[in-house]
CSV table of C-alpha atoms in Angstrom, one decimal:
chain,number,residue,atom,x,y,z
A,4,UNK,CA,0.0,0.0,0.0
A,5,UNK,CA,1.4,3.4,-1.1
A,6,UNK,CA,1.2,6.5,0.9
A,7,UNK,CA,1.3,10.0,0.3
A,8,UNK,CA,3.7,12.3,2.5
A,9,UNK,CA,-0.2,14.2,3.8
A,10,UNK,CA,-2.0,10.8,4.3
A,11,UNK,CA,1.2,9.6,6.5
A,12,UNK,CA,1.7,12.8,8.5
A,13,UNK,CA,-2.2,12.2,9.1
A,14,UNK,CA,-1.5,8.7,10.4
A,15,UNK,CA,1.6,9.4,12.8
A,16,UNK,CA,-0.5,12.7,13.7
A,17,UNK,CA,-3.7,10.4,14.8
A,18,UNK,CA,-1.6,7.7,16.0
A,19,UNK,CA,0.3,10.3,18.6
A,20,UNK,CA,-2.9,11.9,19.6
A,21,UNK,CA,-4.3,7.9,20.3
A,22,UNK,CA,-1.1,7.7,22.6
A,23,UNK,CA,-1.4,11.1,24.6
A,24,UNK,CA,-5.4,10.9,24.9
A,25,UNK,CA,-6.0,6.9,25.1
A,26,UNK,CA,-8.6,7.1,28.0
A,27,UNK,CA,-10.9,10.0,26.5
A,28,UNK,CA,-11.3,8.4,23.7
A,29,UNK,CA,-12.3,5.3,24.8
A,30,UNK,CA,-14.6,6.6,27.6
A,31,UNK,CA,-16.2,8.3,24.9
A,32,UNK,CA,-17.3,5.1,23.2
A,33,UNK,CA,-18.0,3.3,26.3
A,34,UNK,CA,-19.3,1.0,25.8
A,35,UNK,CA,-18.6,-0.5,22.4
A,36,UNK,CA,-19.8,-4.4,22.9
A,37,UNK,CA,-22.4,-6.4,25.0
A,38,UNK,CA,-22.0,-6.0,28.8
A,39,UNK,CA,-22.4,-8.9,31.0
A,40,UNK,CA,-24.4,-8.7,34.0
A,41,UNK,CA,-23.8,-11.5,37.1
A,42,UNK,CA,-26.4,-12.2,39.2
A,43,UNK,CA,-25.4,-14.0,42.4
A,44,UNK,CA,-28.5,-15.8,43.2
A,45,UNK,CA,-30.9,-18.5,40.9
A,46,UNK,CA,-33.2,-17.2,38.2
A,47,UNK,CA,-36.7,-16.7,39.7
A,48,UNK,CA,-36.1,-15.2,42.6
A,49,UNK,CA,-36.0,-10.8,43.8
A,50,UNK,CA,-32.8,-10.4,43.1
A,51,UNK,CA,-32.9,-12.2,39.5
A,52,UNK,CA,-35.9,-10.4,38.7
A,53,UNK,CA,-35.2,-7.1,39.5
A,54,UNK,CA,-31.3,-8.0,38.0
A,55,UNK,CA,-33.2,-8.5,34.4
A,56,UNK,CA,-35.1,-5.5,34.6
A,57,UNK,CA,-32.0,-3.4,35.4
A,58,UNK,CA,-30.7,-5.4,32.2
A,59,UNK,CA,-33.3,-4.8,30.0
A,60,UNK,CA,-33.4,-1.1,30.1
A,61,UNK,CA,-29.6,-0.2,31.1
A,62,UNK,CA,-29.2,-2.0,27.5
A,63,UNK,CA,-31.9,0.5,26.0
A,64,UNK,CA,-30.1,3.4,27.9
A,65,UNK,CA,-26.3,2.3,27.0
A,66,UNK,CA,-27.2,0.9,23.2
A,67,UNK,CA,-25.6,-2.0,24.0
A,68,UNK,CA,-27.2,-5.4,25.2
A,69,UNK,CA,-26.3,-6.1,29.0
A,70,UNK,CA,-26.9,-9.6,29.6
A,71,UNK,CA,-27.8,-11.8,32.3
A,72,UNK,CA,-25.3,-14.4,34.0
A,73,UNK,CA,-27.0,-15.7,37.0
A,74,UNK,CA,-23.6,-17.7,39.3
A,75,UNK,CA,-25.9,-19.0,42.1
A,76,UNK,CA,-23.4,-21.0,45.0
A,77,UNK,CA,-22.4,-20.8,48.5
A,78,UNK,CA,-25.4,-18.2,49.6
A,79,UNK,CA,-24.2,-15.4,47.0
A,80,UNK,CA,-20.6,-16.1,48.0
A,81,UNK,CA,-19.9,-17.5,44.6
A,82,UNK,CA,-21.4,-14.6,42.5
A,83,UNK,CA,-20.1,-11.7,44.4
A,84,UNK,CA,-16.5,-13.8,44.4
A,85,UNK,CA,-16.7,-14.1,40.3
A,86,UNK,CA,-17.7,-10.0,39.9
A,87,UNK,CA,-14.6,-9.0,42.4
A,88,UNK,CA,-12.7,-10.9,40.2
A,89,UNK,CA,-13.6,-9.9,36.7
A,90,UNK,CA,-11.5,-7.9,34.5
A,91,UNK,CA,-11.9,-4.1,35.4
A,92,UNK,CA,-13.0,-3.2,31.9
A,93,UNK,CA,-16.6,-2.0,32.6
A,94,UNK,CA,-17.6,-5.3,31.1
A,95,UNK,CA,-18.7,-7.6,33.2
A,96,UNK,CA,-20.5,-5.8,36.2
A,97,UNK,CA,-23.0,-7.6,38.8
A,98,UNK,CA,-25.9,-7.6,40.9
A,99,UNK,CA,-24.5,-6.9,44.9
A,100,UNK,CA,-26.8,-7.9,47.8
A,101,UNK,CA,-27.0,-7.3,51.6
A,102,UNK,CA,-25.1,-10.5,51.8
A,103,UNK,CA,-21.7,-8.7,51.2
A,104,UNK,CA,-22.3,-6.7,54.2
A,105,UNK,CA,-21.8,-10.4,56.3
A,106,UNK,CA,-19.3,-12.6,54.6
A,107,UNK,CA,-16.3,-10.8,55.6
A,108,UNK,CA,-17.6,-10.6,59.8
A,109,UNK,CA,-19.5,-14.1,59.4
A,110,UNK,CA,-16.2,-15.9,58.3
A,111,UNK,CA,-17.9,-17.0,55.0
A,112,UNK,CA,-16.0,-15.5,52.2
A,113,UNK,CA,-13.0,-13.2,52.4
A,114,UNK,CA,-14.3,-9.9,50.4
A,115,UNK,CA,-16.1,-6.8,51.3
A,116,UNK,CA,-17.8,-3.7,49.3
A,117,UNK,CA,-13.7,-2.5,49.1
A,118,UNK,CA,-13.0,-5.1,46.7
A,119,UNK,CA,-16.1,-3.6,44.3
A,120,UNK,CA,-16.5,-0.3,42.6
A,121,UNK,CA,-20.1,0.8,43.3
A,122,UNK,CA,-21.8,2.1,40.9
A,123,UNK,CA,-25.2,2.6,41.8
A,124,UNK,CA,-27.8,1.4,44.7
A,125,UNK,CA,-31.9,1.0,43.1
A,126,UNK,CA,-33.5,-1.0,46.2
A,127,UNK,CA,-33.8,-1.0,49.7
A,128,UNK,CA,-36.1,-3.0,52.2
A,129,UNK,CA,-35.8,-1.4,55.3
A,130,UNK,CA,-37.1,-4.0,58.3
A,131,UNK,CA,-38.9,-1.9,60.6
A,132,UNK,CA,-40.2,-3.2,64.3
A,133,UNK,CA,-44.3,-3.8,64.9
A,134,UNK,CA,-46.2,-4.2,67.6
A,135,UNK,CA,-49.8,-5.7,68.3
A,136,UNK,CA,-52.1,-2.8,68.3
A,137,UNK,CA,-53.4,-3.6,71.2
A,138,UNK,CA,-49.7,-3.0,73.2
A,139,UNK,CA,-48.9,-0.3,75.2
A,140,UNK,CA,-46.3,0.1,73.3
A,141,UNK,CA,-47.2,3.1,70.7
A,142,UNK,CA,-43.3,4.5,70.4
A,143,UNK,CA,-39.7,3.9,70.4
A,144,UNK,CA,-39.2,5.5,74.0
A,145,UNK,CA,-41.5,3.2,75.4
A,146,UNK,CA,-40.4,0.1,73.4
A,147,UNK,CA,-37.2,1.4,74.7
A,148,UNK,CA,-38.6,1.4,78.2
A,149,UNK,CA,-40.6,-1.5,78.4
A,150,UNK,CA,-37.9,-3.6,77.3
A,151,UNK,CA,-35.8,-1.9,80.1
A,152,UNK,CA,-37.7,-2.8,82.5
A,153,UNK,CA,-37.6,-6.7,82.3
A,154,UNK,CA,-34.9,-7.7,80.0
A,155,UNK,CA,-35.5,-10.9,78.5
A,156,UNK,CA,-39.4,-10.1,79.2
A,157,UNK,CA,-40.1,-9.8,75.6
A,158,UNK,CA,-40.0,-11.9,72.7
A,159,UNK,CA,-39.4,-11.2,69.0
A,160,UNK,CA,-39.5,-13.2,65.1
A,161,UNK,CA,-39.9,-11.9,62.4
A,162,UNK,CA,-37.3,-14.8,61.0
A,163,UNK,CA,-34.0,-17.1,61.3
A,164,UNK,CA,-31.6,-16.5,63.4
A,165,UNK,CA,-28.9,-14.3,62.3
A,166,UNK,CA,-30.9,-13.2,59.3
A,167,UNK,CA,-31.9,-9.5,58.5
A,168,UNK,CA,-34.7,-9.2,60.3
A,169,UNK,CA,-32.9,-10.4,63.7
A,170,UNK,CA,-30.0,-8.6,63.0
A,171,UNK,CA,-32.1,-5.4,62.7
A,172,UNK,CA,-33.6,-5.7,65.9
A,173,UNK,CA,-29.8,-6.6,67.8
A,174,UNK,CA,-28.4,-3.5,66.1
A,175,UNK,CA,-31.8,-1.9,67.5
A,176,UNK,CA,-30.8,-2.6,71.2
A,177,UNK,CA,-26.9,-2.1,71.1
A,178,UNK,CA,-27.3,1.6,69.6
A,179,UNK,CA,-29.8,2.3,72.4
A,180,UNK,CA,-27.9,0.8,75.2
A,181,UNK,CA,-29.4,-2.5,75.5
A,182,UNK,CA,-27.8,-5.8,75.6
A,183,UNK,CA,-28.1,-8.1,72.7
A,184,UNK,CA,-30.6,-10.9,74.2
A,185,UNK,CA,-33.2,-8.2,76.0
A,186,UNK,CA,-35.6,-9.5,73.8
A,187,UNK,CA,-35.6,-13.4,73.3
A,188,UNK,CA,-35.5,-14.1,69.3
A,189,UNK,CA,-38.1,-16.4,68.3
A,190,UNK,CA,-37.0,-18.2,65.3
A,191,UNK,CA,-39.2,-18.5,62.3
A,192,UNK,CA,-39.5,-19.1,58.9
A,193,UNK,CA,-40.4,-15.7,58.0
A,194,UNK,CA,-42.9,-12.6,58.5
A,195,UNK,CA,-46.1,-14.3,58.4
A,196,UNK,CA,-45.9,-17.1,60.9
A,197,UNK,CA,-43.9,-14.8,62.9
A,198,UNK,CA,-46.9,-12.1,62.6
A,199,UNK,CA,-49.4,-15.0,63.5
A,200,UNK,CA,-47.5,-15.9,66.8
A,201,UNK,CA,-48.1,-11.9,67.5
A,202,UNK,CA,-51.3,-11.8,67.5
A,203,UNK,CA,-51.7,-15.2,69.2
A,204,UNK,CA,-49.8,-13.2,71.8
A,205,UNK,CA,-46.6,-16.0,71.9
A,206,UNK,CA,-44.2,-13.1,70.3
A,207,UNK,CA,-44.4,-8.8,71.4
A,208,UNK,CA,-42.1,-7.7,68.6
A,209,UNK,CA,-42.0,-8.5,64.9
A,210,UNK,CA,-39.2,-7.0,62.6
A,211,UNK,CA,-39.7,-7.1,59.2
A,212,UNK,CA,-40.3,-5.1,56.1
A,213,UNK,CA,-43.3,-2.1,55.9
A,214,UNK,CA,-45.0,-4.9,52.8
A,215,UNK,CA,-44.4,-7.4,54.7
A,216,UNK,CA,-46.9,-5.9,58.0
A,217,UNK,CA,-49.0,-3.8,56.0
A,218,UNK,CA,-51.9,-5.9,55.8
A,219,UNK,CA,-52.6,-6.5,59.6
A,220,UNK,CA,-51.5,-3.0,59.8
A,221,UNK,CA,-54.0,-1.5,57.8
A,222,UNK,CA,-56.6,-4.1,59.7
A,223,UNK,CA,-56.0,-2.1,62.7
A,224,UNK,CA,-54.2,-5.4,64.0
A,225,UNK,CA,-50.8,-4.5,64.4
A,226,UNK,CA,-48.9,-1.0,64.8
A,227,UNK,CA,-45.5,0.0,63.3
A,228,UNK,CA,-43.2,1.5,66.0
A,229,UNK,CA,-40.4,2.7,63.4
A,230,UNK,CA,-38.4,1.6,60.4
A,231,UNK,CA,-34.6,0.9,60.8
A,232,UNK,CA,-33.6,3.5,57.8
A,233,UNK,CA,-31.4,6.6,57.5
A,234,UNK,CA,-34.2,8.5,56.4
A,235,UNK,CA,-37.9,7.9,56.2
A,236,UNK,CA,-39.5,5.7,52.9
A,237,UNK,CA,-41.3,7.9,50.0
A,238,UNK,CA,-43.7,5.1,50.3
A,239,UNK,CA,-44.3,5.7,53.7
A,240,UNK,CA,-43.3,9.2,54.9
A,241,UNK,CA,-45.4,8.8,57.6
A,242,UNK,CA,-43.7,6.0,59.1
A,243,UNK,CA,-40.6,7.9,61.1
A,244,UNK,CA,-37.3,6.3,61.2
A,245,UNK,CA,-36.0,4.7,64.8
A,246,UNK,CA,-32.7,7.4,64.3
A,247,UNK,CA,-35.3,10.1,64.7
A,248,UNK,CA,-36.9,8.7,67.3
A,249,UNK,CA,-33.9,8.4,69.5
A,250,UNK,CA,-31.8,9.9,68.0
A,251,UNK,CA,-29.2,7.0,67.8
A,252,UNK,CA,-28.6,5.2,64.4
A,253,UNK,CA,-29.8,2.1,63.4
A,254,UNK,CA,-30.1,1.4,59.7
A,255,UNK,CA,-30.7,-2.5,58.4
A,256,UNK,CA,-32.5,-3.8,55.8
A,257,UNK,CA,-32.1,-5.9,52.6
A,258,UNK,CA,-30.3,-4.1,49.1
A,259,UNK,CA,-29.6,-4.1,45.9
A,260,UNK,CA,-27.2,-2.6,43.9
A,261,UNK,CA,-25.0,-2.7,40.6
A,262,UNK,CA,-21.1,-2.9,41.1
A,263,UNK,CA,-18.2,-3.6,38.9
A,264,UNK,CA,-14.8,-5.3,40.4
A,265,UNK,CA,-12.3,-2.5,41.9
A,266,UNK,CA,-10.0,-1.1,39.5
A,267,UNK,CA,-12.5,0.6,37.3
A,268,UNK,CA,-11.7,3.9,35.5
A,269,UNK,CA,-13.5,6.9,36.8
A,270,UNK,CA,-15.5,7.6,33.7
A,271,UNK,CA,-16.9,4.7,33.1
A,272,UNK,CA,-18.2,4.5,36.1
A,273,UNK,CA,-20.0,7.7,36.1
A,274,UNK,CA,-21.5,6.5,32.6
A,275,UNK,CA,-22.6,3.9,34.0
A,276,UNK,CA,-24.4,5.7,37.5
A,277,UNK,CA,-25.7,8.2,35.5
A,278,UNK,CA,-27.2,5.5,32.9
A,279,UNK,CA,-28.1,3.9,36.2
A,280,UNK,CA,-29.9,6.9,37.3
A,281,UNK,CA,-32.2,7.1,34.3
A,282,UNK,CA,-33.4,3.8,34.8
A,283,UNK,CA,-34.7,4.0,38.3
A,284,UNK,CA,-36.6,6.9,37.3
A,285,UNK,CA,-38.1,5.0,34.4
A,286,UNK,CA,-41.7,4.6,34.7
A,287,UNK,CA,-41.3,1.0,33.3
A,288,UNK,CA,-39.6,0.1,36.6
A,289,UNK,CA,-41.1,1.8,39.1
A,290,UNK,CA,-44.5,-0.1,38.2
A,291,UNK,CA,-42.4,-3.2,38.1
A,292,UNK,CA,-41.0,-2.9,41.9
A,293,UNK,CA,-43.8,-1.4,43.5
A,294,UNK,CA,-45.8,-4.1,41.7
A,295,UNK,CA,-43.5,-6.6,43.5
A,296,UNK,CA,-43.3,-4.6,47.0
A,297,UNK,CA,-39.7,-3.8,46.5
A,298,UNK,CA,-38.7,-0.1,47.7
A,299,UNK,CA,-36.6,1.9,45.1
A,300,UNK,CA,-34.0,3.3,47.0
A,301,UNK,CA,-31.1,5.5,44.5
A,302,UNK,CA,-27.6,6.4,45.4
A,303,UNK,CA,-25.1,7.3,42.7
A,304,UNK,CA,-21.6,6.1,43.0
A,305,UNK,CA,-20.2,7.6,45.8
A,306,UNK,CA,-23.5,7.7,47.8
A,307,UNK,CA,-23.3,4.3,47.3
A,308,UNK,CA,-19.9,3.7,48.3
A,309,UNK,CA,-20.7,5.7,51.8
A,310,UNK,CA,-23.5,3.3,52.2
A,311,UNK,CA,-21.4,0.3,52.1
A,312,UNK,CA,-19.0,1.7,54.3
A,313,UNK,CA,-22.2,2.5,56.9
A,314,UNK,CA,-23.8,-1.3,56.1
A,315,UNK,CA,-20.2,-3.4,56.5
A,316,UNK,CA,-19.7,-1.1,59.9
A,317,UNK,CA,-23.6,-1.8,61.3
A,318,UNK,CA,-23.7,-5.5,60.1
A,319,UNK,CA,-20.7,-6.0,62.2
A,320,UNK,CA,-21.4,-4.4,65.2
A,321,UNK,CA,-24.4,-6.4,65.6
A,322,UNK,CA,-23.2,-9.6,64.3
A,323,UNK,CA,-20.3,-9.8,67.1
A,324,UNK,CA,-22.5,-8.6,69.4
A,325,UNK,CA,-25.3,-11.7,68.8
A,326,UNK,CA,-22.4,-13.6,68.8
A,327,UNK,CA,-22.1,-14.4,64.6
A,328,UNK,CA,-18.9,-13.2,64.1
A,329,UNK,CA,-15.7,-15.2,63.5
């Protein structure tokens, strides 16, 4: 092939811009080929379902197809193990749960949200702590109180041991002063049955999502004392937070988010938390999650990263202190 002395000054001028500007260029055309999305758990279930809807329109908003891998194993150990250690390209990105806020302090897998570059958060199930409505116990204060004044008194389910909704009420106690086993955890195998044993009177305390209670709370059956959030649901602003109450914090809950392995470059990232943005605001998917009873809860990339820090800090504290810790 023959060049001219202009068409190979134009070649060794592009080829030295390519060298001195490699990133911008790139981070323009991010991204240029399908993205793959993990999915730690099995198809069918929350996390999967709300995982393929973030799919199906991040691929609309990115014009490129993001795809689905679900890597189910070792109760989310194996997915979140796989995205940490993907290649930091912006290509291969995941689905992170709650479950990353426990593997490091539970002994179960040795990685934490520092070995992920958040990208965005979309949900968040805050568990929140109920009461039957006929108790005379109608705040936080006197929850606080009555639990005070005969510790071990009171029971509470809501559902397994060492699970969320126990965890939420432990972290509960310790930020207000209380020891660990004030309230005797009933076992369960979730909100319902746990709900039932309330109003048969066996259990005083059920922790578990706003959904979850709503339907014995709107029967005038059961009261909700306050939900374990930073701030207070969209869903249900009038629901206050227990932080406001007391004015100690005490955030748990189940999430969702989108993460990519650590290393990634800065731009891509904010492509992809502002692409991530759009979608939660997408009418498409707010139908979808409140059609499900999932809470939509947004935080862009360095929100998010603060709220991992807060999570990994809170799930500790009250795993060592119920004795779950290794």
């Amino acid at each position: 092939m023959n060049f001219t002395r202009r068409s190979m000054s134009a070649v060794l001028l592009a080829t030295s811009a390519s060298l001195v500007f490699p990133q911008t260029g790139l981070a323009q055309e991010y991204p240029t080929r399908p993205i793959e999305l993990i999915v730690p758990w099995s198809a069918g279930g929350g996390t999967d379902a709300t995982g393929r809807m973030v799919a199906e329109l991040l691929s609309r908003e990115l014009g490129q197809p993001v795809n689905v891998v679900n890597r189910a194993g070792g109760g989310g150990v194996v997915g979140h193990t796989e995205i940490a250690n993907a290649d930091a390209d912006g290509y291969t990105l995941g689905v992170i749960t709650t479950e990353l806020s426990m593997f490091n302090h539970a002994g179960t897998a040795p990685i934490t949200y520092a070995d992920f570059d958040p990208i965005a958060l979309y949900n968040q199930d805050p568990v929140a702590l109920h009461v039957a409505a006929s108790s005379d116990v109608t705040d936080a204060a006197s929850l606080i109180a009555a639990i005070s004044s005969a510790p071990g008194s009171m029971n509470a389910s809501g559902a397994n041991f060492g699970g969320v909704a126990h965890l939420g009420l432990v972290g509960f106690l310790v930020a207000n002063g209380l020891a660990p086993d004030a309230v005797v955890w009933i076992p369960s195998e979730g909100s319902a049955p746990s709900l039932q044993e309330m109003a048969a009177g066996t259990v005083q305390i059920v922790s578990t999502t706003l959904p979850e209670a709503s339907s014995m709370v709107d029967a005038g059956e059961a009261r909700v004392i306050g939900v374990l959030a930073d701030e207070r649901l969209g869903s249900n602003s009038d629901v206050p937070t227990m932080a406001e109450q007391t004015g100690n914090p005490a955030s748990f809950g189940a999430w969702r988010g989108i993460a990519g392995p650590d290393g990634m470059p800065n731009d891509v990232i904010a492509r992809l938390s502002d692409a991530m943005a759009v979608v939660v605001a997408d009418p498409a998917f707010t139908e979808f999650m409140a059609g499900r009873g999932f809470g939509i809860s947004f935080a862009a990339a360095d929100d998010f990263t603060s709220f991992l820090e807060n999570r990994d800090t809170s799930f500790g504290t009250a795993m060592s202190a119920a004795g779950l810790s290794q």
